[in-house]
C-alpha cells in the first residue's frame, strides 16, 4: 500500500496484479509506503477503511481517494498457481507442484479451499464498505497503459517501470468444465472485472 497525501491518493496493492513494480517506481514519491508484513502491504479495502483512512481523516481532516488494479480472474488464478509452483514451496501444503491447473481451480471453488488453493478473492479485497469507503479508480491489470497514465497525471511525474515479483512461467491447460465451474462459483470476481470500464 502506498499513500500520496498531498495528492490525496491511496494505492492498494492487490496481490498478483503487478503493483510491486509500481511500488518500486513510486516509493520515493510516496508519503507512506507499507512493504511488510504482507498482511499490511496487501491490506484490502476493509482494512484500509478500518485502520488507515481514520488516521488521515481524524488527524489531518483529509479523505483520500483510493486506486487499485484488478486482474482478469482466470489469469489472476493462473499467476497464483504458477507462483506456488516455485521450488521454495516443495513439500509444503500451499505448493501446487503436483496439482493440475484444473484441480487448482476446482479446489479454489470450495467453501473452504485447501491451503494450495486458498488465495483469497479480488472481489472481497476491493469490496465497498458500508460507510461509503470504496475504490474510486479501478483499473484492469491488462490495461497497464491506462493505469500508468492515471498515475502520471495524478502524481505529476513520469513513470519508468521494471518487472518485479514475476511468477514462474508454466503452461496452463484449462478445461471448459473447470472454467465453467469457477465462473459459476466465483461469479462476483468476473462481474466486478467486467464492470471496469475500458479506458
Tab-separated table of C-alpha atoms in Angstrom:
chain	number	residue	atom	x	y	z
A	1	UNK	CA	0.000	0.000	0.000
A	2	UNK	CA	1.157	3.493	-0.778
A	3	UNK	CA	-0.183	6.865	0.356
A	4	UNK	CA	0.333	10.114	-1.551
A	5	UNK	CA	-1.024	12.582	0.959
A	6	UNK	CA	-0.584	15.809	-0.985
A	7	UNK	CA	-2.320	14.236	-3.978
A	8	UNK	CA	-4.998	12.727	-1.684
A	9	UNK	CA	-4.483	9.237	-3.108
A	10	UNK	CA	-4.144	5.782	-1.582
A	11	UNK	CA	-2.885	2.968	-3.821
A	12	UNK	CA	-3.914	-0.516	-2.728
A	13	UNK	CA	-1.697	-3.467	-3.562
A	14	UNK	CA	-3.882	-6.345	-4.767
A	15	UNK	CA	-1.665	-9.466	-4.832
A	16	UNK	CA	-0.583	-10.728	-8.266
A	17	UNK	CA	-1.563	-7.533	-10.122
A	18	UNK	CA	1.860	-6.024	-10.813
A	19	UNK	CA	1.721	-3.431	-8.050
A	20	UNK	CA	5.196	-4.378	-6.769
A	21	UNK	CA	6.679	-2.773	-9.893
A	22	UNK	CA	4.657	0.393	-9.289
A	23	UNK	CA	5.762	0.444	-5.649
A	24	UNK	CA	9.403	0.245	-6.704
A	25	UNK	CA	8.949	3.100	-9.184
A	26	UNK	CA	6.924	5.331	-6.856
A	27	UNK	CA	8.320	4.726	-3.385
A	28	UNK	CA	10.458	7.877	-3.387
A	29	UNK	CA	7.367	9.973	-4.241
A	30	UNK	CA	5.050	8.419	-1.657
A	31	UNK	CA	4.462	9.814	1.836
A	32	UNK	CA	3.775	6.371	3.282
A	33	UNK	CA	4.891	3.015	1.853
A	34	UNK	CA	3.939	-0.251	3.520
A	35	UNK	CA	6.014	-3.110	2.107
A	36	UNK	CA	5.954	-5.539	5.017
A	37	UNK	CA	4.383	-7.581	6.512
A	38	UNK	CA	2.295	-8.924	3.585
A	39	UNK	CA	-0.921	-8.518	5.616
A	40	UNK	CA	-0.351	-4.747	5.588
A	41	UNK	CA	1.386	-4.423	2.221
A	42	UNK	CA	-1.608	-6.183	0.687
A	43	UNK	CA	-4.209	-4.661	3.003
A	44	UNK	CA	-7.666	-4.939	1.408
A	45	UNK	CA	-10.094	-2.055	1.287
A	46	UNK	CA	-11.851	-3.110	4.503
A	47	UNK	CA	-8.514	-2.997	6.395
A	48	UNK	CA	-7.621	0.354	4.818
A	49	UNK	CA	-11.057	1.632	5.876
A	50	UNK	CA	-10.652	0.443	9.441
A	51	UNK	CA	-7.072	1.500	10.178
A	52	UNK	CA	-5.507	3.799	7.574
A	53	UNK	CA	-8.409	6.008	6.440
A	54	UNK	CA	-9.390	7.079	10.005
A	55	UNK	CA	-5.798	8.127	10.714
A	56	UNK	CA	-5.811	10.657	7.875
A	57	UNK	CA	-9.409	11.687	8.488
A	58	UNK	CA	-9.047	12.287	12.248
A	59	UNK	CA	-5.519	13.672	12.370
A	60	UNK	CA	-5.370	15.555	9.062
A	61	UNK	CA	-9.030	16.157	8.259
A	62	UNK	CA	-8.416	14.592	4.845
A	63	UNK	CA	-10.311	11.988	2.838
A	64	UNK	CA	-8.181	10.168	0.287
A	65	UNK	CA	-9.348	8.666	-2.974
A	66	UNK	CA	-8.449	5.013	-3.483
A	67	UNK	CA	-6.944	3.441	-6.600
A	68	UNK	CA	-6.385	-0.247	-7.342
A	69	UNK	CA	-5.790	-2.774	-10.099
A	70	UNK	CA	-7.780	-5.955	-10.732
A	71	UNK	CA	-6.628	-8.817	-12.917
A	72	UNK	CA	-8.864	-10.971	-15.122
A	73	UNK	CA	-9.879	-13.739	-12.663
A	74	UNK	CA	-8.612	-16.812	-14.542
A	75	UNK	CA	-5.328	-15.037	-15.325
A	76	UNK	CA	-5.070	-14.000	-11.648
A	77	UNK	CA	-5.606	-17.586	-10.531
A	78	UNK	CA	-3.054	-18.749	-13.096
A	79	UNK	CA	-0.497	-16.379	-11.619
A	80	UNK	CA	-1.150	-17.706	-8.132
A	81	UNK	CA	-0.941	-21.281	-9.413
A	82	UNK	CA	2.432	-20.644	-11.081
A	83	UNK	CA	3.746	-18.675	-8.098
A	84	UNK	CA	3.005	-21.598	-5.794
A	85	UNK	CA	4.952	-23.989	-8.028
A	86	UNK	CA	8.272	-22.423	-7.090
A	87	UNK	CA	10.823	-24.826	-5.529
A	88	UNK	CA	10.818	-22.958	-2.190
A	89	UNK	CA	7.338	-24.395	-1.539
A	90	UNK	CA	8.161	-28.019	-2.405
A	91	UNK	CA	6.626	-30.336	0.176
A	92	UNK	CA	4.530	-27.576	1.759
A	93	UNK	CA	0.744	-27.556	1.974
A	94	UNK	CA	0.427	-24.480	-0.238
A	95	UNK	CA	2.545	-25.895	-3.086
A	96	UNK	CA	0.835	-26.555	-6.420
A	97	UNK	CA	3.748	-28.621	-7.733
A	98	UNK	CA	1.776	-31.858	-8.085
A	99	UNK	CA	-1.597	-30.248	-8.802
A	100	UNK	CA	-3.051	-29.573	-12.252
A	101	UNK	CA	-4.477	-26.143	-13.024
A	102	UNK	CA	-7.951	-27.703	-13.329
A	103	UNK	CA	-7.576	-29.266	-9.869
A	104	UNK	CA	-6.424	-25.917	-8.521
A	105	UNK	CA	-9.493	-24.135	-9.938
A	106	UNK	CA	-11.929	-26.758	-8.638
A	107	UNK	CA	-10.277	-26.575	-5.194
A	108	UNK	CA	-10.466	-22.757	-5.238
A	109	UNK	CA	-14.242	-23.030	-5.672
A	110	UNK	CA	-14.743	-24.988	-2.441
A	111	UNK	CA	-16.293	-23.324	0.604
A	112	UNK	CA	-13.016	-23.883	2.458
A	113	UNK	CA	-10.270	-24.234	-0.141
A	114	UNK	CA	-7.247	-26.379	0.747
A	115	UNK	CA	-4.057	-24.482	1.527
A	116	UNK	CA	-2.700	-24.670	-2.020
A	117	UNK	CA	-5.847	-23.002	-3.423
A	118	UNK	CA	-6.540	-20.582	-0.572
A	119	UNK	CA	-5.607	-17.361	-2.356
A	120	UNK	CA	-8.448	-15.056	-1.338
A	121	UNK	CA	-10.741	-13.025	-3.542
A	122	UNK	CA	-10.153	-9.878	-5.551
A	123	UNK	CA	-13.848	-9.002	-5.239
A	124	UNK	CA	-13.675	-9.250	-1.437
A	125	UNK	CA	-10.389	-7.322	-1.382
A	126	UNK	CA	-11.988	-4.446	-3.310
A	127	UNK	CA	-15.486	-4.602	-1.781
A	128	UNK	CA	-17.043	-1.210	-0.994
A	129	UNK	CA	-17.660	-0.597	2.695
A	130	UNK	CA	-20.968	0.298	4.427
A	131	UNK	CA	-19.653	3.756	5.397
A	132	UNK	CA	-19.098	4.656	1.734
A	133	UNK	CA	-15.373	3.908	1.542
A	134	UNK	CA	-14.758	2.491	-1.929
A	135	UNK	CA	-12.231	2.151	-4.714
A	136	UNK	CA	-12.637	5.360	-6.698
A	137	UNK	CA	-10.278	4.425	-9.524
A	138	UNK	CA	-10.218	0.752	-10.554
A	139	UNK	CA	-8.110	-0.390	-13.494
A	140	UNK	CA	-7.692	-3.636	-15.392
A	141	UNK	CA	-4.295	-5.272	-14.969
A	142	UNK	CA	-4.414	-5.999	-18.685
A	143	UNK	CA	-4.562	-2.247	-19.397
A	144	UNK	CA	-1.280	-1.148	-17.811
A	145	UNK	CA	-1.095	1.945	-20.008
A	146	UNK	CA	-4.327	3.383	-18.598
A	147	UNK	CA	-3.172	2.831	-15.018
A	148	UNK	CA	0.268	4.293	-15.716
A	149	UNK	CA	-1.223	7.364	-17.406
A	150	UNK	CA	-3.610	7.883	-14.498
A	151	UNK	CA	-0.736	7.804	-12.001
A	152	UNK	CA	1.459	10.068	-14.114
A	153	UNK	CA	-1.310	12.668	-14.384
A	154	UNK	CA	-2.471	12.387	-10.789
A	155	UNK	CA	1.035	12.456	-9.306
A	156	UNK	CA	2.552	14.762	-11.925
A	157	UNK	CA	5.508	12.554	-12.861
A	158	UNK	CA	6.923	10.203	-15.498
A	159	UNK	CA	6.914	6.512	-14.597
A	160	UNK	CA	9.672	4.053	-15.515
A	161	UNK	CA	8.629	0.516	-14.639
A	162	UNK	CA	10.688	-2.652	-14.209
A	163	UNK	CA	9.070	-6.073	-13.890
A	164	UNK	CA	9.109	-7.326	-10.307
A	165	UNK	CA	7.888	-10.409	-8.406
A	166	UNK	CA	7.008	-12.264	-11.617
A	167	UNK	CA	5.533	-15.758	-11.318
A	168	UNK	CA	7.476	-18.634	-12.933
A	169	UNK	CA	6.453	-19.482	-16.492
A	170	UNK	CA	4.284	-22.583	-16.854
A	171	UNK	CA	1.831	-23.845	-19.427
A	172	UNK	CA	-1.724	-23.616	-18.112
A	173	UNK	CA	-4.223	-26.088	-19.507
A	174	UNK	CA	-7.795	-25.153	-18.699
A	175	UNK	CA	-10.730	-27.453	-19.440
A	176	UNK	CA	-14.161	-25.998	-20.302
A	177	UNK	CA	-15.544	-27.777	-17.218
A	178	UNK	CA	-13.077	-26.093	-14.842
A	179	UNK	CA	-13.609	-22.681	-16.417
A	180	UNK	CA	-17.392	-23.058	-16.220
A	181	UNK	CA	-17.121	-24.153	-12.584
A	182	UNK	CA	-15.010	-21.195	-11.495
A	183	UNK	CA	-17.198	-18.731	-13.433
A	184	UNK	CA	-20.308	-20.107	-11.736
A	185	UNK	CA	-18.961	-20.453	-8.192
A	186	UNK	CA	-16.945	-17.230	-8.212
A	187	UNK	CA	-19.295	-15.108	-10.311
A	188	UNK	CA	-18.609	-11.966	-8.232
A	189	UNK	CA	-14.990	-11.962	-9.413
A	190	UNK	CA	-15.994	-11.913	-13.075
A	191	UNK	CA	-18.835	-9.434	-12.573
A	192	UNK	CA	-16.541	-6.921	-10.885
A	193	UNK	CA	-13.829	-7.323	-13.502
A	194	UNK	CA	-16.275	-6.925	-16.381
A	195	UNK	CA	-17.704	-3.777	-14.757
A	196	UNK	CA	-14.342	-1.978	-15.034
A	197	UNK	CA	-14.589	0.424	-17.967
A	198	UNK	CA	-12.071	0.163	-20.778
A	199	UNK	CA	-10.118	3.413	-20.991
